[in-house]
Amino acid sequence: MHRNYIAGEWAEGGDATPNINPSDTDDTIGHYAHASAEQVRHALAAAEAALPRWGASTPQQRADALDAVGSEILARRDELADLLAREEGKALSDARAEVLRAGQIFKFFAGEALRIPGELLASTRPGMCVEITREPVGVVGIITPWNFPLAIPAWKIAPALAYGNAVVFKPAELVPGSAWALAEILSRVGLPHGTFNLVMGTGRAVGELLLNDARVAAISFTGSETTGRRVAQAAVGRAGPMSRFQLEMGGKNPLVVLDDADLDVAIQCAVNGAYYSTGQRCTASSRLVVTEGVHDRFVEALVEALRALRVGDARAPGTEIGPVVDANQLQRDLEYIDIGQREGASLVFGGAALPQVDGRPGYYLQPSLFTDASPDMRICREEIFGPVAAVIRVRDADEALAVANDTDYGLSAGVCTSSLKMAAHFRRHLQAGMVMVNAPTAGVDLHVPFGGRKGSSFGPREQGRYASEFFTSVKTAYVQP
Ligand code: ADP
């Protein structure tokens, strides 16, 4: 039984759910205890009590702790990638990349802990000095989704600790294994007891307790739009001071392919962006907006590329597309495939679940492609979160841009073109937090801001030095010597 980590100790008790391998549902990875309400409250009290000590720690102490976490993640890269692929179902190559990134993120924020900036300005009043400093926010609640079980916790926990906050972390109930492994590493790097706490369990039980407790000064959340709205409502509706909140939610990211695109590059971008990690990325390209001069060649080459993709056990050598994460998500993907056909789009590849691959029972789904899709169809407006993409044919670059921006979301958007002028035009006018030119919409660097516009995100950006906007509180001091 894997236990929760509270106030510097591994807490006994709680119901446990089995962590099931989606590539082989006969394989149970382990049992992970759900924190009781009392344990969650204990974690919050411990975090609050740890704040003065951790907040007063030196930048060097913080840097050393975070660097040690990063080093251990990198040293155990193969083992952690195997666990991640086994519990989440992304192909081992994707899992290895995620573990590498998580380790690098801790190292990056180890450096940031040594570079907490401030400003000193002359006052408008004679003799006065104005000093602007950044202080910890307080107790931070961190709630994460299942699709990046290690990287998303890393990119929230590392900056929270670097800037002197205490953390209560609730990972997704579907993939507690990587989160538990990360907590176990964090338990051994000399943090004062209570600075970091792990409380596993469901959103409804454990997550809600974090949202509604006045000791939580900030909530950093990544997940569905529905839960994101709930986080926002709770933050402003609870008793006591409001908490600040940062939300990363859905996407319906377009990849625009113009007539002058290098076709090989466009196909690589579409295959990687729409299908890698089984399409279960908030930055996945689920809308392929293609101008008519290249449309037929693009569709033909993409179907050929999909035929060559190897779907299988996430950990089997050569697998490119692992299973869908669980039975509910598979059901949802299949429903959207049905909806697309009923709406009049043409299913030109895939569409079927594969109950077994290589004799292993799992939640496998063929990579699926629609053509003849129009922007008003549900498959072009709602996030599916599976290996399913739709091609929308457009006349020209103007229509492509209008269609790309015709969405309630705005996380990532891509364009494939060999024209510098077009690249500049789309870079400027795509309404998204991240724009990719001749690169997949998914797959980002660790040291630069991540986040979106419109319905995709709310609050300050994550990652890079921009993370300090959310995880610090600015103080303006007026000093008359
Ligand atoms: P997904 O569809 O990606 O599972 P969710 O928004 O349901 O998205 O889950 C993302 C995270 O939010 C998970 O850790 C989940 O347990 C948590 N969560 C779900 N509902 C709530 C809630 N009402 N309050 C707090 N956390 C929640």
Short mmCIF file of C-alpha atoms and ligand atoms in Angstrom, two decimals:
data_model
loop_
_atom_site.label_atom_id
_atom_site.label_comp_id
_atom_site.label_asym_id
_atom_site.label_seq_id
_atom_site.Cartn_x
_atom_site.Cartn_y
_atom_site.Cartn_z
CA MET A 1 0.00 0.00 0.00
CA HIS A 2 1.33 3.42 -0.97
CA ARG A 3 0.54 5.96 1.73
CA ASN A 4 0.02 9.70 1.82
CA TYR A 5 2.83 11.98 2.96
CA ILE A 6 1.70 14.46 5.58
CA ALA A 7 3.69 16.64 8.02
CA GLY A 8 6.91 14.77 7.22
CA GLU A 9 5.44 11.30 7.81
CA TRP A 10 3.84 8.53 5.80
CA ALA A 11 0.24 8.51 7.02
CA GLU A 12 -1.54 5.23 7.79
CA GLY A 13 -5.00 4.23 6.65
CA GLY A 14 -7.53 5.30 4.08
CA ASP A 15 -9.32 3.42 1.31
CA ALA A 16 -7.13 2.46 -1.58
CA THR A 17 -7.84 2.11 -5.28
CA PRO A 18 -5.81 -0.11 -7.57
CA ASN A 19 -3.70 1.60 -10.23
CA ILE A 20 -4.43 -0.34 -13.45
CA ASN A 21 -2.17 -0.53 -16.50
CA PRO A 22 -4.24 0.61 -19.53
CA SER A 23 -1.98 -1.41 -21.86
CA ASP A 24 -2.81 -4.60 -19.96
CA THR A 25 -5.78 -4.41 -17.65
CA ASP A 26 -4.74 -7.67 -15.95
CA ASP A 27 -1.73 -5.79 -14.56
CA THR A 28 -2.23 -3.90 -11.29
CA ILE A 29 0.63 -1.50 -10.53
CA GLY A 30 -0.20 -1.07 -6.84
CA HIS A 31 -2.68 0.30 -4.35
CA TYR A 32 -2.65 3.96 -3.40
CA ALA A 33 -4.39 5.21 -0.25
CA HIS A 34 -6.98 7.97 -0.41
CA ALA A 35 -6.40 10.64 2.22
CA SER A 36 -9.27 11.03 4.70
CA ALA A 37 -10.81 14.46 5.33
CA GLU A 38 -8.98 14.55 8.64
CA GLN A 39 -5.68 13.79 6.92
CA VAL A 40 -6.22 16.57 4.38
CA ARG A 41 -6.88 19.02 7.19
CA HIS A 42 -3.77 17.76 8.97
CA ALA A 43 -1.74 18.35 5.79
CA LEU A 44 -3.08 21.91 5.53
CA ALA A 45 -2.27 22.63 9.17
CA ALA A 46 1.23 21.18 8.70
CA ALA A 47 1.79 23.29 5.59
CA GLU A 48 0.66 26.42 7.39
CA ALA A 49 2.95 25.64 10.31
CA ALA A 50 5.93 25.02 7.98
CA LEU A 51 5.58 28.36 6.19
CA PRO A 52 7.67 30.53 8.53
CA ARG A 53 10.63 28.13 8.39
CA TRP A 54 10.55 27.46 4.67
CA GLY A 55 9.74 31.08 3.88
CA ALA A 56 12.84 32.08 5.88
CA SER A 57 15.10 29.46 4.23
CA THR A 58 17.99 30.84 2.22
CA PRO A 59 17.97 30.76 -1.56
CA GLN A 60 20.84 28.28 -1.34
CA GLN A 61 18.84 25.87 0.84
CA ARG A 62 15.96 25.97 -1.62
CA ALA A 63 18.27 25.58 -4.59
CA ASP A 64 20.02 22.60 -3.01
CA ALA A 65 16.74 20.81 -2.22
CA LEU A 66 15.30 21.33 -5.72
CA ASP A 67 18.57 20.41 -7.39
CA ALA A 68 18.68 17.16 -5.41
CA VAL A 69 15.15 16.31 -6.60
CA GLY A 70 16.12 17.04 -10.21
CA SER A 71 19.29 14.95 -9.97
CA GLU A 72 17.46 11.96 -8.59
CA ILE A 73 14.72 12.13 -11.22
CA LEU A 74 17.36 12.22 -13.96
CA ALA A 75 19.38 9.39 -12.39
CA ARG A 76 16.25 7.20 -12.19
CA ARG A 77 15.01 8.19 -15.63
CA ASP A 78 14.50 4.67 -17.02
CA GLU A 79 12.69 3.36 -13.96
CA LEU A 80 10.41 6.41 -13.67
CA ALA A 81 9.65 6.37 -17.40
CA ASP A 82 8.69 2.71 -17.16
CA LEU A 83 6.30 3.46 -14.29
CA LEU A 84 4.84 6.47 -16.12
CA ALA A 85 4.25 4.52 -19.35
CA ARG A 86 2.80 1.63 -17.37
CA GLU A 87 0.24 3.69 -15.47
CA GLU A 88 -0.66 6.34 -18.06
CA GLY A 89 -0.19 4.47 -21.32
CA LYS A 90 1.99 6.89 -23.29
CA ALA A 91 4.73 5.25 -25.35
CA LEU A 92 8.00 4.75 -23.51
CA SER A 93 9.79 7.31 -25.72
CA ASP A 94 7.22 9.96 -24.73
CA ALA A 95 7.45 8.87 -21.09
CA ARG A 96 11.25 9.18 -21.12
CA ALA A 97 10.96 12.68 -22.56
CA GLU A 98 8.50 13.60 -19.81
CA VAL A 99 10.76 12.31 -17.03
CA LEU A 100 13.73 14.19 -18.50
CA ARG A 101 11.67 17.33 -18.58
CA ALA A 102 10.50 16.91 -14.97
CA GLY A 103 14.11 16.55 -13.82
CA GLN A 104 15.18 19.59 -15.84
CA ILE A 105 12.31 21.65 -14.43
CA PHE A 106 13.48 21.01 -10.86
CA LYS A 107 17.01 22.02 -11.88
CA PHE A 108 15.72 25.15 -13.61
CA PHE A 109 13.82 26.25 -10.50
CA ALA A 110 16.82 25.41 -8.32
CA GLY A 111 18.51 28.19 -10.32
CA GLU A 112 15.50 30.47 -10.09
CA ALA A 113 15.54 30.19 -6.29
CA LEU A 114 18.90 31.97 -6.44
CA ARG A 115 17.56 34.69 -8.72
CA ILE A 116 14.44 35.98 -6.99
CA PRO A 117 14.25 39.50 -8.38
CA GLY A 118 13.32 42.76 -6.75
CA GLU A 119 13.41 46.44 -7.75
CA LEU A 120 14.55 49.62 -6.11
CA LEU A 121 13.05 52.84 -7.48
CA ALA A 122 13.43 56.47 -6.56
CA SER A 123 10.23 57.79 -5.03
CA THR A 124 8.21 60.73 -6.29
CA ARG A 125 8.70 62.12 -2.77
CA PRO A 126 12.05 63.63 -1.80
CA GLY A 127 14.36 61.33 0.13
CA MET A 128 11.98 58.37 -0.01
CA CYS A 129 12.99 55.03 -1.54
CA VAL A 130 10.60 52.49 -3.01
CA GLU A 131 11.57 48.85 -2.72
CA ILE A 132 9.60 46.15 -4.54
CA THR A 133 10.14 42.59 -3.32
CA ARG A 134 8.54 39.22 -3.93
CA GLU A 135 7.44 37.12 -0.97
CA PRO A 136 5.88 33.66 -0.73
CA VAL A 137 2.11 33.53 -1.23
CA GLY A 138 1.52 30.96 1.53
CA VAL A 139 0.02 27.48 1.37
CA VAL A 140 -0.45 26.42 -2.25
CA GLY A 141 -2.92 23.70 -3.28
CA ILE A 142 -1.79 21.85 -6.40
CA ILE A 143 -4.32 19.77 -8.36
CA THR A 144 -3.11 17.91 -11.45
CA PRO A 145 -4.59 15.80 -14.27
CA TRP A 146 -3.67 12.31 -15.46
CA ASN A 147 -2.11 13.07 -18.86
CA PHE A 148 1.32 14.28 -17.61
CA PRO A 149 1.65 12.47 -14.27
CA LEU A 150 5.17 13.75 -13.58
CA ALA A 151 5.81 16.89 -15.68
CA ILE A 152 2.73 18.87 -14.62
CA PRO A 153 3.30 18.20 -10.89
CA ALA A 154 6.95 19.19 -11.44
CA TRP A 155 6.13 22.46 -13.13
CA LYS A 156 3.81 23.48 -10.30
CA ILE A 157 5.63 22.06 -7.25
CA ALA A 158 9.14 23.23 -8.23
CA PRO A 159 8.27 26.95 -8.55
CA ALA A 160 5.96 26.81 -5.51
CA LEU A 161 8.88 25.59 -3.37
CA ALA A 162 11.51 27.75 -5.08
CA TYR A 163 9.61 30.89 -4.09
CA GLY A 164 9.19 29.76 -0.48
CA ASN A 165 5.63 28.42 -0.40
CA ALA A 166 4.36 25.28 1.32
CA VAL A 167 2.56 22.73 -0.85
CA VAL A 168 -0.39 20.37 -0.50
CA PHE A 169 -0.42 18.28 -3.67
CA LYS A 170 -3.39 16.26 -4.94
CA PRO A 171 -2.51 14.24 -8.04
CA ALA A 172 -5.05 12.70 -10.43
CA GLU A 173 -6.62 9.59 -8.91
CA LEU A 174 -6.06 7.66 -12.14
CA VAL A 175 -2.24 7.91 -12.10
CA PRO A 176 -0.99 8.20 -8.52
CA GLY A 177 2.19 6.15 -9.09
CA SER A 178 4.45 8.81 -10.61
CA ALA A 179 3.16 11.40 -8.13
CA TRP A 180 3.90 9.07 -5.24
CA ALA A 181 7.42 8.43 -6.57
CA LEU A 182 7.98 12.20 -6.80
CA ALA A 183 6.69 12.68 -3.24
CA GLU A 184 9.02 9.95 -2.01
CA ILE A 185 11.98 11.81 -3.55
CA LEU A 186 10.80 15.11 -2.05
CA SER A 187 10.56 13.43 1.37
CA ARG A 188 14.35 12.89 1.38
CA VAL A 189 15.80 16.28 0.40
CA GLY A 190 15.71 17.98 3.77
CA LEU A 191 12.56 20.10 3.46
CA PRO A 192 11.21 21.18 6.87
CA HIS A 193 8.34 18.83 7.83
CA GLY A 194 5.04 20.00 6.38
CA THR A 195 6.62 22.02 3.55
CA PHE A 196 5.48 19.42 1.04
CA ASN A 197 2.47 17.13 1.52
CA LEU A 198 0.91 14.49 -0.72
CA VAL A 199 -2.84 13.81 -0.39
CA MET A 200 -4.15 11.28 -2.89
CA GLY A 201 -7.82 10.67 -3.67
CA THR A 202 -10.70 11.89 -5.77
CA GLY A 203 -11.42 15.44 -6.80
CA ARG A 204 -14.81 15.39 -5.17
CA ALA A 205 -13.47 14.30 -1.77
CA VAL A 206 -9.85 15.48 -1.46
CA GLY A 207 -9.76 18.20 -4.13
CA GLU A 208 -12.85 19.97 -2.80
CA LEU A 209 -11.30 20.19 0.67
CA LEU A 210 -8.38 22.12 -0.79
CA LEU A 211 -10.69 24.48 -2.65
CA ASN A 212 -12.80 25.32 0.37
CA ASP A 213 -10.18 25.81 3.08
CA ALA A 214 -9.24 29.38 3.94
CA ARG A 215 -5.68 28.27 4.79
CA VAL A 216 -5.05 27.73 1.06
CA ALA A 217 -3.78 31.02 -0.35
CA ALA A 218 -3.43 29.83 -3.96
CA ILE A 219 -4.62 26.96 -6.15
CA SER A 220 -2.76 25.91 -9.27
CA PHE A 221 -4.98 23.62 -11.32
CA THR A 222 -4.70 21.78 -14.62
CA GLY A 223 -7.61 19.66 -15.84
CA SER A 224 -11.01 19.94 -17.41
CA GLU A 225 -12.88 23.17 -18.04
CA THR A 226 -15.74 22.03 -15.80
CA THR A 227 -13.46 21.54 -12.82
CA GLY A 228 -11.57 24.73 -13.67
CA ARG A 229 -14.80 26.70 -13.34
CA ARG A 230 -15.50 24.94 -10.05
CA VAL A 231 -12.04 25.96 -8.77
CA ALA A 232 -12.77 29.57 -9.71
CA GLN A 233 -16.20 29.55 -8.07
CA ALA A 234 -14.85 28.05 -4.86
CA ALA A 235 -11.97 30.55 -4.77
CA VAL A 236 -14.29 33.55 -4.79
CA GLY A 237 -17.23 31.95 -2.97
CA ARG A 238 -15.56 30.50 0.09
CA ALA A 239 -15.59 32.03 3.57
CA GLY A 240 -12.57 34.18 4.46
CA PRO A 241 -10.18 35.76 1.99
CA MET A 242 -10.42 34.60 -1.64
CA SER A 243 -7.61 32.41 -2.88
CA ARG A 244 -5.73 33.27 -6.04
CA PHE A 245 -6.08 30.68 -8.78
CA GLN A 246 -4.34 29.64 -11.96
CA LEU A 247 -6.22 27.40 -14.39
CA GLU A 248 -5.00 25.41 -17.38
CA MET A 249 -7.93 23.75 -19.10
CA GLY A 250 -8.84 22.51 -22.54
CA GLY A 251 -7.71 23.15 -26.06
CA LYS A 252 -9.03 22.68 -29.59
CA ASN A 253 -5.77 23.51 -31.26
CA PRO A 254 -5.57 24.14 -35.01
CA LEU A 255 -2.70 23.16 -37.26
CA VAL A 256 -2.96 25.22 -40.45
CA VAL A 257 -1.36 23.73 -43.57
CA LEU A 258 -0.97 26.20 -46.44
CA ASP A 259 -0.47 25.32 -50.12
CA ASP A 260 3.22 26.26 -49.97
CA ALA A 261 4.00 24.03 -46.95
CA ASP A 262 6.71 21.39 -47.12
CA LEU A 263 4.43 18.35 -47.19
CA ASP A 264 6.80 16.09 -45.21
CA VAL A 265 7.06 18.70 -42.45
CA ALA A 266 3.28 19.15 -42.41
CA ILE A 267 2.69 15.41 -42.10
CA GLN A 268 5.25 15.10 -39.29
CA CYS A 269 3.59 18.00 -37.46
CA ALA A 270 0.12 16.47 -37.90
CA VAL A 271 1.12 12.94 -36.84
CA ASN A 272 3.10 14.12 -33.83
CA GLY A 273 0.72 16.90 -32.80
CA ALA A 274 -2.54 14.99 -33.22
CA TYR A 275 -1.63 11.40 -32.34
CA TYR A 276 1.49 11.14 -30.16
CA SER A 277 0.75 10.52 -26.49
CA THR A 278 -2.50 9.05 -27.88
CA GLY A 279 -3.79 12.59 -28.55
CA GLN A 280 -4.14 13.06 -24.80
CA ARG A 281 -2.40 16.43 -24.60
CA CYS A 282 -4.11 19.75 -24.07
CA THR A 283 -1.85 21.06 -26.86
CA ALA A 284 -2.84 18.29 -29.34
CA SER A 285 -3.79 19.43 -32.87
CA SER A 286 -7.34 18.18 -33.21
CA ARG A 287 -8.24 20.52 -36.10
CA LEU A 288 -6.19 20.27 -39.28
CA VAL A 289 -7.07 23.32 -41.36
CA VAL A 290 -5.81 22.71 -44.90
CA THR A 291 -5.97 24.94 -47.99
CA GLU A 292 -7.49 23.38 -51.09
CA GLY A 293 -4.35 23.34 -53.27
CA VAL A 294 -2.64 20.84 -50.96
CA HIS A 295 -5.70 19.22 -49.34
CA ASP A 296 -5.90 15.95 -51.29
CA ARG A 297 -2.14 15.33 -51.21
CA PHE A 298 -2.09 16.08 -47.48
CA VAL A 299 -4.96 13.70 -46.67
CA GLU A 300 -3.48 10.92 -48.80
CA ALA A 301 -0.04 11.24 -47.18
CA LEU A 302 -1.52 11.49 -43.68
CA VAL A 303 -3.60 8.34 -44.13
CA GLU A 304 -0.48 6.55 -45.31
CA ALA A 305 1.43 7.76 -42.23
CA LEU A 306 -1.40 6.66 -39.91
CA ARG A 307 -1.40 3.21 -41.50
CA ALA A 308 2.29 2.90 -40.58
CA LEU A 309 1.83 3.98 -36.94
CA ARG A 310 2.33 1.17 -34.48
CA VAL A 311 -0.36 1.01 -31.79
CA GLY A 312 0.52 -1.22 -28.85
CA ASP A 313 1.58 -1.75 -25.27
CA ALA A 314 3.11 1.53 -24.12
CA ARG A 315 6.25 -0.27 -22.95
CA ALA A 316 6.73 -2.59 -25.94
CA PRO A 317 9.68 -1.74 -28.19
CA GLY A 318 8.56 0.08 -31.32
CA THR A 319 5.19 1.26 -29.96
CA GLU A 320 4.39 4.78 -31.16
CA ILE A 321 0.81 5.08 -29.91
CA GLY A 322 -0.14 3.56 -26.57
CA PRO A 323 -3.66 2.90 -25.29
CA VAL A 324 -6.23 5.43 -24.16
CA VAL A 325 -5.94 6.03 -20.41
CA ASP A 326 -9.08 4.22 -19.19
CA ALA A 327 -12.49 2.81 -20.14
CA ASN A 328 -14.32 6.14 -19.61
CA GLN A 329 -12.00 8.06 -21.91
CA LEU A 330 -12.20 5.31 -24.55
CA GLN A 331 -15.98 5.45 -24.39
CA ARG A 332 -15.87 9.24 -24.81
CA ASP A 333 -13.52 8.98 -27.83
CA LEU A 334 -15.81 6.40 -29.48
CA GLU A 335 -18.84 8.60 -28.84
CA TYR A 336 -17.15 11.50 -30.62
CA ILE A 337 -16.23 9.24 -33.53
CA ASP A 338 -19.91 8.36 -33.77
CA ILE A 339 -20.97 12.02 -33.43
CA GLY A 340 -18.59 13.03 -36.24
CA GLN A 341 -20.09 10.49 -38.60
CA ARG A 342 -23.63 11.52 -37.73
CA GLU A 343 -22.70 15.18 -38.28
CA GLY A 344 -21.65 14.32 -41.82
CA ALA A 345 -17.85 14.19 -41.63
CA SER A 346 -16.13 11.32 -43.46
CA LEU A 347 -14.20 8.87 -41.34
CA VAL A 348 -11.27 8.07 -43.64
CA PHE A 349 -9.09 6.15 -41.19
CA GLY A 350 -9.47 4.23 -37.92
CA GLY A 351 -12.49 4.64 -35.69
CA ALA A 352 -12.43 1.27 -33.95
CA ALA A 353 -11.39 0.16 -30.49
CA LEU A 354 -8.98 -2.77 -30.39
CA PRO A 355 -9.84 -4.87 -27.31
CA GLN A 356 -6.49 -6.65 -27.48
CA VAL A 357 -3.07 -5.96 -29.00
CA ASP A 358 -0.44 -8.72 -28.97
CA GLY A 359 -2.69 -10.74 -26.65
CA ARG A 360 -2.90 -7.98 -24.03
CA PRO A 361 -6.32 -6.65 -23.03
CA GLY A 362 -6.25 -2.86 -23.01
CA TYR A 363 -8.00 0.36 -23.99
CA TYR A 364 -6.57 0.55 -27.49
CA LEU A 365 -8.03 2.78 -30.18
CA GLN A 366 -6.99 3.10 -33.81
CA PRO A 367 -5.69 6.57 -34.69
CA SER A 368 -8.73 8.14 -36.32
CA LEU A 369 -9.09 10.79 -39.01
CA PHE A 370 -12.09 12.68 -40.34
CA THR A 371 -12.23 14.73 -43.53
CA ASP A 372 -15.05 16.94 -44.89
CA ALA A 373 -15.38 18.45 -41.44
CA SER A 374 -16.79 21.93 -40.97
CA PRO A 375 -15.98 24.40 -38.19
CA ASP A 376 -19.45 24.20 -36.62
CA MET A 377 -19.38 20.44 -36.04
CA ARG A 378 -19.04 19.27 -32.44
CA ILE A 379 -15.89 17.32 -33.37
CA CYS A 380 -14.37 20.67 -34.36
CA ARG A 381 -15.56 22.61 -31.33
CA GLU A 382 -15.33 20.29 -28.32
CA GLU A 383 -12.16 18.81 -26.89
CA ILE A 384 -12.10 15.05 -27.48
CA PHE A 385 -8.74 14.25 -25.85
CA GLY A 386 -7.99 11.15 -27.88
CA PRO A 387 -6.20 10.07 -31.08
CA VAL A 388 -8.86 11.71 -33.24
CA ALA A 389 -8.36 14.63 -35.66
CA ALA A 390 -10.55 16.33 -38.27
CA VAL A 391 -9.46 17.95 -41.53
CA ILE A 392 -11.27 21.18 -42.45
CA ARG A 393 -10.78 22.19 -46.09
CA VAL A 394 -10.47 25.95 -46.70
CA ARG A 395 -10.00 28.11 -49.79
CA ASP A 396 -7.02 30.22 -48.83
CA ALA A 397 -4.86 31.62 -46.03
CA ASP A 398 -7.48 34.20 -45.00
CA GLU A 399 -10.14 31.57 -44.50
CA ALA A 400 -7.59 29.31 -42.76
CA LEU A 401 -6.82 32.04 -40.22
CA ALA A 402 -10.51 32.76 -39.60
CA VAL A 403 -11.30 29.06 -39.10
CA ALA A 404 -8.25 28.54 -36.87
CA ASN A 405 -9.42 31.36 -34.58
CA ASP A 406 -13.08 30.28 -34.64
CA THR A 407 -12.97 28.47 -31.28
CA ASP A 408 -13.67 29.10 -27.62
CA TYR A 409 -10.14 27.90 -26.82
CA GLY A 410 -6.70 29.41 -27.41
CA LEU A 411 -3.89 27.30 -26.02
CA SER A 412 -1.66 26.44 -28.98
CA ALA A 413 -1.90 26.98 -32.75
CA GLY A 414 0.38 25.98 -35.59
CA VAL A 415 1.03 26.87 -39.19
CA CYS A 416 3.03 25.02 -41.84
CA THR A 417 4.27 27.28 -44.60
CA SER A 418 7.50 28.02 -46.45
CA SER A 419 6.65 31.72 -46.76
CA LEU A 420 8.28 34.05 -44.26
CA LYS A 421 5.51 36.55 -44.89
CA MET A 422 2.76 34.03 -44.11
CA ALA A 423 4.65 32.75 -41.06
CA ALA A 424 4.84 36.30 -39.69
CA HIS A 425 1.18 36.95 -40.50
CA PHE A 426 -0.04 33.84 -38.67
CA ARG A 427 2.37 34.32 -35.76
CA ARG A 428 0.85 37.71 -35.24
CA HIS A 429 -2.82 36.90 -35.77
CA LEU A 430 -3.35 33.40 -34.38
CA GLN A 431 -5.31 33.85 -31.14
CA ALA A 432 -3.41 31.47 -28.91
CA GLY A 433 -0.97 31.57 -26.02
CA MET A 434 1.55 29.55 -28.01
CA VAL A 435 2.16 29.66 -31.76
CA MET A 436 4.22 27.08 -33.65
CA VAL A 437 5.63 27.66 -37.13
CA ASN A 438 6.54 24.45 -38.98
CA ALA A 439 6.46 22.63 -35.63
CA PRO A 440 3.81 20.49 -33.89
CA THR A 441 1.30 22.31 -31.68
CA ALA A 442 2.36 20.03 -28.81
CA GLY A 443 5.86 19.79 -27.38
CA VAL A 444 7.18 22.86 -25.58
CA ASP A 445 10.38 24.02 -23.90
CA LEU A 446 10.69 23.96 -20.13
CA HIS A 447 12.13 27.45 -19.54
CA VAL A 448 9.59 29.69 -21.30
CA PRO A 449 5.97 30.57 -20.49
CA PHE A 450 3.23 28.02 -21.03
CA GLY A 451 -0.44 28.95 -21.17
CA GLY A 452 -3.33 30.00 -23.32
CA ARG A 453 -6.06 32.51 -24.03
CA LYS A 454 -9.87 32.48 -24.08
CA GLY A 455 -11.34 29.34 -22.49
CA SER A 456 -8.03 27.50 -22.26
CA SER A 457 -6.42 29.28 -19.35
CA PHE A 458 -6.98 31.76 -16.58
CA GLY A 459 -4.38 33.61 -14.55
CA PRO A 460 -0.66 34.10 -14.92
CA ARG A 461 1.47 31.88 -17.15
CA GLU A 462 3.21 28.76 -15.87
CA GLN A 463 6.88 27.81 -16.30
CA GLY A 464 10.05 29.75 -16.85
CA ARG A 465 10.61 32.89 -14.82
CA TYR A 466 7.01 33.90 -15.53
CA ALA A 467 6.02 31.32 -12.88
CA SER A 468 7.00 33.88 -10.24
CA GLU A 469 3.90 35.93 -11.14
CA PHE A 470 1.64 33.32 -9.59
CA PHE A 471 3.84 31.87 -6.88
CA THR A 472 4.96 35.14 -5.28
CA SER A 473 3.20 38.05 -3.68
CA VAL A 474 4.57 41.48 -4.51
CA LYS A 475 5.34 43.88 -1.67
CA THR A 476 5.97 47.59 -2.25
CA ALA A 477 7.87 49.18 0.64
CA TYR A 478 8.34 52.94 1.08
CA VAL A 479 11.48 53.67 3.07
CA GLN A 480 12.40 57.07 4.41
CA PRO A 481 15.97 56.72 5.64
P1 ADP B 1 -9.81 15.15 -16.43
O1 ADP B 1 -10.99 15.10 -17.35
O2 ADP B 1 -8.53 15.52 -17.05
O3 ADP B 1 -9.74 13.99 -15.47
P2 ADP B 1 -10.66 16.72 -14.17
O4 ADP B 1 -10.87 18.19 -14.14
O5 ADP B 1 -11.81 15.83 -13.85
O6 ADP B 1 -10.07 16.45 -15.59
O7 ADP B 1 -9.46 16.30 -13.21
C1 ADP B 1 -8.30 17.05 -13.05
C2 ADP B 1 -7.93 17.08 -11.57
O8 ADP B 1 -8.95 17.79 -10.87
C3 ADP B 1 -7.87 15.69 -10.92
O9 ADP B 1 -6.83 15.65 -9.97
C4 ADP B 1 -9.22 15.57 -10.27
O10 ADP B 1 -9.24 14.69 -9.17
C5 ADP B 1 -9.43 17.00 -9.79
N1 ADP B 1 -10.84 17.34 -9.55
C6 ADP B 1 -11.94 16.88 -10.17
N2 ADP B 1 -13.06 17.42 -9.65
C7 ADP B 1 -12.67 18.25 -8.64
C8 ADP B 1 -13.35 19.10 -7.72
N3 ADP B 1 -14.66 19.22 -7.70
N4 ADP B 1 -12.60 19.81 -6.85
C9 ADP B 1 -11.24 19.72 -6.86
N5 ADP B 1 -10.55 18.93 -7.69
C10 ADP B 1 -11.24 18.20 -8.59
#
